[in-house]
XYZ file of C-alpha atoms in Angstrom:
456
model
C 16.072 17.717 17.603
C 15.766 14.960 14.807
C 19.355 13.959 14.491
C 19.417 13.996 18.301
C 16.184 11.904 18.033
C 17.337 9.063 15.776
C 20.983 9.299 17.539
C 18.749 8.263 20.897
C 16.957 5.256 19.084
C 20.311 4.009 17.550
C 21.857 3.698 20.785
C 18.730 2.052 22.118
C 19.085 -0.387 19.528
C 22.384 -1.544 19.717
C 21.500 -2.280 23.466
C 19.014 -5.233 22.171
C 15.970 -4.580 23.624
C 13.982 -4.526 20.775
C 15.362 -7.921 19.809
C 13.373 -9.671 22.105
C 10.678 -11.832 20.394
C 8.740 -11.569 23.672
C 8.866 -7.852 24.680
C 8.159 -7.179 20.958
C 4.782 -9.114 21.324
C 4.263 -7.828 24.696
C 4.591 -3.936 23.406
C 2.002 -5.298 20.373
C -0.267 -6.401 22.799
C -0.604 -3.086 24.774
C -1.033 -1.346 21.257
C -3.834 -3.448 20.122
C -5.456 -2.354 23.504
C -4.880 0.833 23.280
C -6.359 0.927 19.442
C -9.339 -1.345 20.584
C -10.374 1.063 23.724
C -9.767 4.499 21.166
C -11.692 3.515 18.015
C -14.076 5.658 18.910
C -11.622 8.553 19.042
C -10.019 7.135 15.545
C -12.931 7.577 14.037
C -13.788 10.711 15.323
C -11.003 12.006 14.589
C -10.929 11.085 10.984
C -14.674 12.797 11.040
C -13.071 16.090 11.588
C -10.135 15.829 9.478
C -12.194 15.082 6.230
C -15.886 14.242 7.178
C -15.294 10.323 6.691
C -17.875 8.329 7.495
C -17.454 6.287 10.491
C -18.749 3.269 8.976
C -15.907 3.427 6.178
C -13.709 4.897 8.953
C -14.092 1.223 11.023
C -14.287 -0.362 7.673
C -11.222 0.322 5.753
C -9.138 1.894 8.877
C -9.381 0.849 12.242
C -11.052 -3.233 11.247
C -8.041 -3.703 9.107
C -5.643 -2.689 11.765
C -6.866 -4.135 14.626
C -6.666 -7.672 12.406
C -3.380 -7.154 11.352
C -2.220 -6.739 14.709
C -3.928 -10.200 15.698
C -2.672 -11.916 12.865
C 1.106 -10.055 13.822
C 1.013 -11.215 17.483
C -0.113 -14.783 16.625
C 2.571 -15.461 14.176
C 5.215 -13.855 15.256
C 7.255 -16.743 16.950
C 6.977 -18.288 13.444
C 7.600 -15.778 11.237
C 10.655 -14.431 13.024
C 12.279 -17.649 13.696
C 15.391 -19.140 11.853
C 14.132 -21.044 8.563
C 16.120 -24.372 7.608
C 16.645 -24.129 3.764
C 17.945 -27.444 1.788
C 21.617 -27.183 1.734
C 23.652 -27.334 -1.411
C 24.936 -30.080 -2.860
C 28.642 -28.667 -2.956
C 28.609 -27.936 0.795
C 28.060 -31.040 2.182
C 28.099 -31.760 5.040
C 26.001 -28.825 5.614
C 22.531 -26.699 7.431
C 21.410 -24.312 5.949
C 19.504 -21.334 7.716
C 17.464 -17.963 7.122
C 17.543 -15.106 9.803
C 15.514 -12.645 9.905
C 17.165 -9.775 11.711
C 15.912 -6.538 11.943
C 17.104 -3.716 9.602
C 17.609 -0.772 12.959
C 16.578 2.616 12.547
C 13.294 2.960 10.094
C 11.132 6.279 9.016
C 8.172 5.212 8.427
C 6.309 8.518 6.026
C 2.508 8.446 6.164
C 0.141 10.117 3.712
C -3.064 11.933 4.328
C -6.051 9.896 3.091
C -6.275 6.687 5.096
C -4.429 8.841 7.417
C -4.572 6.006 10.929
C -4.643 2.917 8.629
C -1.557 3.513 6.736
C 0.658 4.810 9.631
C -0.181 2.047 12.161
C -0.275 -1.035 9.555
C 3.369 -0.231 8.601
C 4.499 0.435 12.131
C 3.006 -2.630 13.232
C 5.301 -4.515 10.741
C 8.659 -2.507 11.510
C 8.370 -3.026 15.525
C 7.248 -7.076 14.739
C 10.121 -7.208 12.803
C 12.869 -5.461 15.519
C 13.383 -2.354 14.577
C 13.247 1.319 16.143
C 10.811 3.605 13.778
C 9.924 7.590 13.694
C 6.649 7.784 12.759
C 5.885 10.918 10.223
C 2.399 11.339 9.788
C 0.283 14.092 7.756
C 0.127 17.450 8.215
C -3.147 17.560 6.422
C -5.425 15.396 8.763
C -3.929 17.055 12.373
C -6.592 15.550 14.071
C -5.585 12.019 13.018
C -1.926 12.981 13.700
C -2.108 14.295 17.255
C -4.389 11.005 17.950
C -1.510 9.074 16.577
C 0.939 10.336 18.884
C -1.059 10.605 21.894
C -1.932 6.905 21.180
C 2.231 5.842 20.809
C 3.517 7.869 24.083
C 1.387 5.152 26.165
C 2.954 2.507 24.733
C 6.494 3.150 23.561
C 9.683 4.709 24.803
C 10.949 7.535 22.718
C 13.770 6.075 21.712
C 11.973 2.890 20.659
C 8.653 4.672 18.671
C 8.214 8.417 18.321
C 6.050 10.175 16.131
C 7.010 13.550 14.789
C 4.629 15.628 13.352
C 5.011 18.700 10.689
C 4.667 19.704 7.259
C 7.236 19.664 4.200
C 9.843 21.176 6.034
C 9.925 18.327 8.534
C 9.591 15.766 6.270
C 12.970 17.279 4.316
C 14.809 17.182 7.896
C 13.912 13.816 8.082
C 15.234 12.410 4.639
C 18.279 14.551 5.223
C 19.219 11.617 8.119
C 20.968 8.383 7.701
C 18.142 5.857 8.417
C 18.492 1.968 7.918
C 15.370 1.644 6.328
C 11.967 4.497 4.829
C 8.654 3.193 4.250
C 7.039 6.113 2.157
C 3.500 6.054 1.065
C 1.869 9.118 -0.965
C 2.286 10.865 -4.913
C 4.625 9.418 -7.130
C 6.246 12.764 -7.635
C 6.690 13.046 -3.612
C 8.231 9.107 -4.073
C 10.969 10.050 -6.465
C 12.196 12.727 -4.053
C 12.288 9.661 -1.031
C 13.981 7.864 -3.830
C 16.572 10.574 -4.445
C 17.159 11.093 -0.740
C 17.776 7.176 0.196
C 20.055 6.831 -2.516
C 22.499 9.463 -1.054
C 23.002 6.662 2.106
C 22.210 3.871 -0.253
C 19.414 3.242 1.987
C 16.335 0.603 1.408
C 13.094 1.730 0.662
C 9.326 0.864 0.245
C 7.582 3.121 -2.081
C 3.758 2.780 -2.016
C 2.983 5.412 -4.485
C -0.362 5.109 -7.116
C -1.381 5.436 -10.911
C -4.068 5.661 -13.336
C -6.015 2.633 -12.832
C -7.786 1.200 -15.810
C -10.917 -0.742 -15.276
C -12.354 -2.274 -17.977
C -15.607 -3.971 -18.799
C -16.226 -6.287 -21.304
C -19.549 -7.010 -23.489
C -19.855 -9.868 -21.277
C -20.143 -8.305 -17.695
C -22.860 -8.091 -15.613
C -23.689 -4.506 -15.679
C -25.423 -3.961 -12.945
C -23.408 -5.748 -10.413
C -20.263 -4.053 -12.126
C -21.677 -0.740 -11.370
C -22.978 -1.165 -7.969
C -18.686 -2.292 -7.130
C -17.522 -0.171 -9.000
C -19.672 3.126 -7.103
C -18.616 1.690 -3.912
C -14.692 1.126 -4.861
C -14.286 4.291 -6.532
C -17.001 6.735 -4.458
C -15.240 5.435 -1.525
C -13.538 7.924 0.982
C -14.831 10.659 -1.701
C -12.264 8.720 -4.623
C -9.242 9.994 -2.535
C -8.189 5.569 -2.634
C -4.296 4.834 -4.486
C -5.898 1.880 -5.864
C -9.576 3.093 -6.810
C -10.854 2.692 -10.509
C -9.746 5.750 -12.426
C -10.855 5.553 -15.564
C -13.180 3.288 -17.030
C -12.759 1.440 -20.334
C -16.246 -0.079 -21.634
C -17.531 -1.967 -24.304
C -19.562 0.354 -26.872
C -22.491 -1.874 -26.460
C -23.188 -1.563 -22.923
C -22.430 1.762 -22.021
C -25.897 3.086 -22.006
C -26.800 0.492 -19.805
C -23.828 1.103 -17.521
C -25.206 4.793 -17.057
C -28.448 3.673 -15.979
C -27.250 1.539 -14.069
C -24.735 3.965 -12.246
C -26.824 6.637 -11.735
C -29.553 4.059 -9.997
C -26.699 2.864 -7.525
C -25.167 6.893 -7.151
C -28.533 7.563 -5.797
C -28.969 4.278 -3.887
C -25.896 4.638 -1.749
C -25.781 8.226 -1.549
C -29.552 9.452 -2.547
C -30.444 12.041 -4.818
C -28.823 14.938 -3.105
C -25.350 13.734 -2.233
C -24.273 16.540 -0.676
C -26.743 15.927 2.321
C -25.402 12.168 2.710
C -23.810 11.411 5.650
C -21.928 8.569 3.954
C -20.047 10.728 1.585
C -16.279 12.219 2.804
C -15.714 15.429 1.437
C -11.908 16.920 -0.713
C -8.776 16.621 2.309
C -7.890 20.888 1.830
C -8.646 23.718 -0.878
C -5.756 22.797 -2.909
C -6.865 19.332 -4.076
C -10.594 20.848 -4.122
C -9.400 22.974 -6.895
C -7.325 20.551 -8.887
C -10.274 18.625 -9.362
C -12.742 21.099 -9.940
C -10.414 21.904 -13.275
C -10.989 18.606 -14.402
C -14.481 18.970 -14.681
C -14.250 22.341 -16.930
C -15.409 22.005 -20.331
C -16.623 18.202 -19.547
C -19.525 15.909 -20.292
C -20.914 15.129 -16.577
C -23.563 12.460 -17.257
C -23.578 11.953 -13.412
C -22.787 14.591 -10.572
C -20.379 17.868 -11.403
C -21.171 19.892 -8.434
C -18.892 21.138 -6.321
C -18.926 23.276 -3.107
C -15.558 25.201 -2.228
C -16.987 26.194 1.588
C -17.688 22.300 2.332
C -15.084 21.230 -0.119
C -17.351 18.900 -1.624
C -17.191 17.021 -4.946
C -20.694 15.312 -5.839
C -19.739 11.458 -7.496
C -19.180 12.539 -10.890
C -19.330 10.344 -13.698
C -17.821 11.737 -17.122
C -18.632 11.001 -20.578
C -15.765 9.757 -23.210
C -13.271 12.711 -22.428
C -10.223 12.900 -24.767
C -6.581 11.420 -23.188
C -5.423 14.957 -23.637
C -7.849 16.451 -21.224
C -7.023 17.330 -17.469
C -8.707 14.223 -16.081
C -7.373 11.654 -18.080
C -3.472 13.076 -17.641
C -2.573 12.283 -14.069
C -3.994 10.019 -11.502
C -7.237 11.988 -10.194
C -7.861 11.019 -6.758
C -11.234 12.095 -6.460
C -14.459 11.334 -6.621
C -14.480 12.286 -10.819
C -14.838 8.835 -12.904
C -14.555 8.960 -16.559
C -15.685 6.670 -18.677
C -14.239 5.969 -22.322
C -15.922 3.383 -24.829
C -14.025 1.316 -26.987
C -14.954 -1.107 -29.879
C -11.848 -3.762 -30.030
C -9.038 -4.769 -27.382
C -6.195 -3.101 -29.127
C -7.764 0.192 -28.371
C -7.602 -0.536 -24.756
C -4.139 -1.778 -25.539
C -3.100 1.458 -26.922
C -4.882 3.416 -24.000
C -3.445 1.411 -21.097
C -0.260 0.852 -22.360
C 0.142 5.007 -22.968
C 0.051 5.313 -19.311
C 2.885 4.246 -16.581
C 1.687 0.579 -15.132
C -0.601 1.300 -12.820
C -1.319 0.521 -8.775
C -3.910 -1.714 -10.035
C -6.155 -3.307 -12.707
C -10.067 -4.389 -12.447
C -11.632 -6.619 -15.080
C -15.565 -7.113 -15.330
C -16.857 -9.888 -17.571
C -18.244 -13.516 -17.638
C -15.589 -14.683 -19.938
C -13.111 -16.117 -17.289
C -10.400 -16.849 -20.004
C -10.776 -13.247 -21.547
C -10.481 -11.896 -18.546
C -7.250 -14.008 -17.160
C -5.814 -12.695 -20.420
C -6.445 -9.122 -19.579
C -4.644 -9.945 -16.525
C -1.459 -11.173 -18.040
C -1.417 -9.015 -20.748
C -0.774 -5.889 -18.277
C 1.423 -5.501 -15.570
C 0.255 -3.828 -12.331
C 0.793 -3.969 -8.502
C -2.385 -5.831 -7.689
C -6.239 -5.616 -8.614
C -9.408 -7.948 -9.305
C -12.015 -9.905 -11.319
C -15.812 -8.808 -11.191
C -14.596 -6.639 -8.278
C -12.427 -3.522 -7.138
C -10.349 -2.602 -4.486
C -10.912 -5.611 -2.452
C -7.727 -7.363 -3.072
C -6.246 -4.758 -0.283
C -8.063 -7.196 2.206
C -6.186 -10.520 2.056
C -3.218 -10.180 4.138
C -2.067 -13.081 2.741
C -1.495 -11.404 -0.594
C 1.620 -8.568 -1.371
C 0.210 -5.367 -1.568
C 2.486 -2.879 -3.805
C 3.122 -1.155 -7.070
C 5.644 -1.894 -9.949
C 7.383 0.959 -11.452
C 5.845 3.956 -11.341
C 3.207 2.219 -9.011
C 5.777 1.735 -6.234
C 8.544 -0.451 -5.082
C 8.241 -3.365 -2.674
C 5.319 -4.555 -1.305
C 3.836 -5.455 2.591
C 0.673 -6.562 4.488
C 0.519 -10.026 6.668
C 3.716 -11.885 6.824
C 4.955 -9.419 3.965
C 5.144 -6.641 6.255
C 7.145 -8.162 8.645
C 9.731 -9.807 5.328
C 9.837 -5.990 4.224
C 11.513 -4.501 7.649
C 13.313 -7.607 8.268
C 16.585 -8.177 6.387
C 16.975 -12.011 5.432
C 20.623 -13.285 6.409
C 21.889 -16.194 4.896
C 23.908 -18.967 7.084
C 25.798 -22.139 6.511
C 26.769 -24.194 9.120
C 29.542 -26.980 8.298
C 30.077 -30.383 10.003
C 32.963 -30.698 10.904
C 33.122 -34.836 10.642
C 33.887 -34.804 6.884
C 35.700 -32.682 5.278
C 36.353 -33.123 1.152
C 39.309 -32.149 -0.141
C 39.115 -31.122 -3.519
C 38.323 -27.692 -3.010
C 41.723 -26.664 -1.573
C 45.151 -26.024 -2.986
C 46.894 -26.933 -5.003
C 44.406 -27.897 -7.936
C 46.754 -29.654 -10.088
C 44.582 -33.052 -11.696
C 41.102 -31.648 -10.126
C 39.826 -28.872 -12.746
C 37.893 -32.450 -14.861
C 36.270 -34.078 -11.657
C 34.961 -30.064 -10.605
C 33.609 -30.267 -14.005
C 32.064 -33.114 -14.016
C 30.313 -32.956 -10.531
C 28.885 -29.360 -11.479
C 27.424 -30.738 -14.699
C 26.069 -33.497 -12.619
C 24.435 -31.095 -10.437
């Protein structure tokens, strides 16, 4: 069925239709209308895959795709038409031009915990940008899946956007075909096995993968308005975020105030009893319930700790100074567990950072601006913020992406639609001059080449 599948949608695209700037915008428009008049089923979908709030679920899934698409259908025109770059020198007379032109047949690999947000966003981008796209999402959220696919029949042709749906087995069908372009988001382990499989076809990728994110506050931070971001960046959709906090480094000096002032926002948000919040998603499956679980054995829990294998739920947990060796501070946790490590000078949280791959993302809290712009340059991550977290994954007009083992390329906004596009270069000659020197025979030419190009 697959290879028949993507045989059918690289026919259709050698027939042109999805060249067309205005049936692309046209097909945009009926999927905006489409998401608009379903939210309601988004979000209650997302309810029953994982108990996600709908307030977080309109928030951070169906808000940020419903503006995207906007932003997509309004710019369009100008982001896919030819840009005039200044010529060089050596070609004159000369134009010089950018196309964007559409890469053909893309899988586009979804992961499980913003389920809707990060399979439509991407899609959105690759059908902007020209292209034909299988759409794989999770296994693990089958409400959100089947949703998904309902949602794309009304809209597209098969052959244009089809959404297949199954577990690892499908997934490894998939990657076995010769695609012209995979947009993978999920584990970094998961990513290198993409990786491996695009480089038998030498085929681009986009790897959105994650990391240990450090967030550190300073002895300059205001603690209180640290915490209360920090809770809401990190507690969100239960922890299960790429680019939440995931550890946090703090200055000796204020780390009893930080717990006070944690616990007050922990109950704030979520009230004493967590467990009976309505705003708190619970742990996607069993499996990931019990990784984390072992990561709070044997650990200081100044905040939270329970768990709940029937609901699968994970209270906010906030851990005291647990050593790098331990099971939370080894791999990225993606979960509502937060520990919390003081340190006295910057070269421990040199040492600690720099022991880890670079990270998805960085968060600095302090009132020193230049410290803090320091802290910024000093480490290199995909993205992150100042006196906030997580909200950098708002601004469409910035790249959203890792670097190393954080990822490769990056989309969102006008990025999206750069990363599915393929940029071809053209030079167009006059043909009213035509200079010389350049042809055979170069007998008495080799000093005037010379000197021009050191003129240049």
């Amino acid at each position: 069925m697959i290879p028949e599948l993507l045989n059918d949608q690289k026919s259709y695209f050698k027939t042109g239709q999805t060249l067309s700037i205005t049936h692309r915008k046209t097909l945009l428009k009926a999927l905006l209308n489409q998401l608009v008049a379903r939210e309601q089923d988004i979000t209650d979908a997302l309810y029953n895959d994982f108990k996600k709030p709908e307030f977080e679920s309109v928030l951070t899934e169906t808000a940020i795709v419903i503006q995207d698409l906007k932003h997509t259908i309004k710019k369009l025109n100008k982001w896919a038409k030819p840009k005039r770059v200044c010529p060089a020198l050596l070609n004159f007379p000369s134009s010089d031009y950018l196309y964007a032109e559409p890469y053909g047949s893309v899988l586009v690999i979804a992961p499980w915990n913003y389920p809707y947000q990060l399979a439509i966003a991407p899609l959105v981008g690759a059908i902007a940008a020209g292209n034909t796209v299988v759409l794989k999402p999770s296994e693990l959220t089958p409400h959100t899946s089947a949703l998904i696919s309902d949602i794309i029949k009304t809209v597209f042709k098969p052959e244009h956007v089809t959404v297949v749906e199954g577990g690892v087995d499908t997934s490894t069908k998939l990657l076995e075909q010769h695609w012209d372009y995979i947009f993978f988001t999920g584990s970094v382990n998961v990513g290198k096995i993409v990786a491996k499989a695009a480089a038998v076809n030498l085929t681009p990728t986009t790897l959105e993968l994650g990391g240990k994110n450090p967030c550190i506050i300073d002895d300059t931070a205001n603690i209180k308005l640290a915490a209360k971001r920090i809770i809401w960046g990190k507690f969100v959709n239960a922890g299960q975020t790429c680019i939440a906090p995931d550890y946090i480094l703090i200055h000796h000096s204020k780390k009893d105030a930080f717990y006070k002032a944690m616990k007050h926002e922990v109950e704030l948000a979520y009230s004493t009893t967590p467990q009976q919040s309505k705003d708190f998603a619970r742990i996607i499956n069993l499996k990931n319930f019990e990784r984390l679980s072992k990561m709070l054995t044997n650990q200081n829990c100044i905040i939270g700790g329970q768990t709940d294998a029937d609901t699968l739920y994970i209270a906010p947990t906030v851990i005291d100074n647990p050593t790098l060796d331990s099971e939370v501070m080894k791999d990225e946790i993606f979960g509502p567990i937060l520990p919390v490590i003081s340190y006295q000078n910057d070269s421990k949280l040199e040492t600690i950072i720099l022991s880890y791959n670079k990270p998805l993302s960085l968060y600095v809290f302090g009132s020193n601006s230049a410290k803090a712009k320091q802290l910024i340059q000093k480490f290199s991550f995909g993205g992150g913020c100042i006196n906030d977290t997580i909200v950098h994954f708002a601004n469409h007009r910035l790249p959203f992406g890792g670097v190393g083992n954080s990822g490769l390329g990056a989309y969102h906004g006008h990025y999206t639609f750069d990363t599915f596009s393929h940029k071809k270069g053209v030079v167009k000659k006059a043909n009213w001059l035509d200079i010389p020197v350049r042809y055979a025979p170069y007998n008495g030419k080799l000093d005037l080449v010379r000197k021009v190009l050191n003129w240049l």
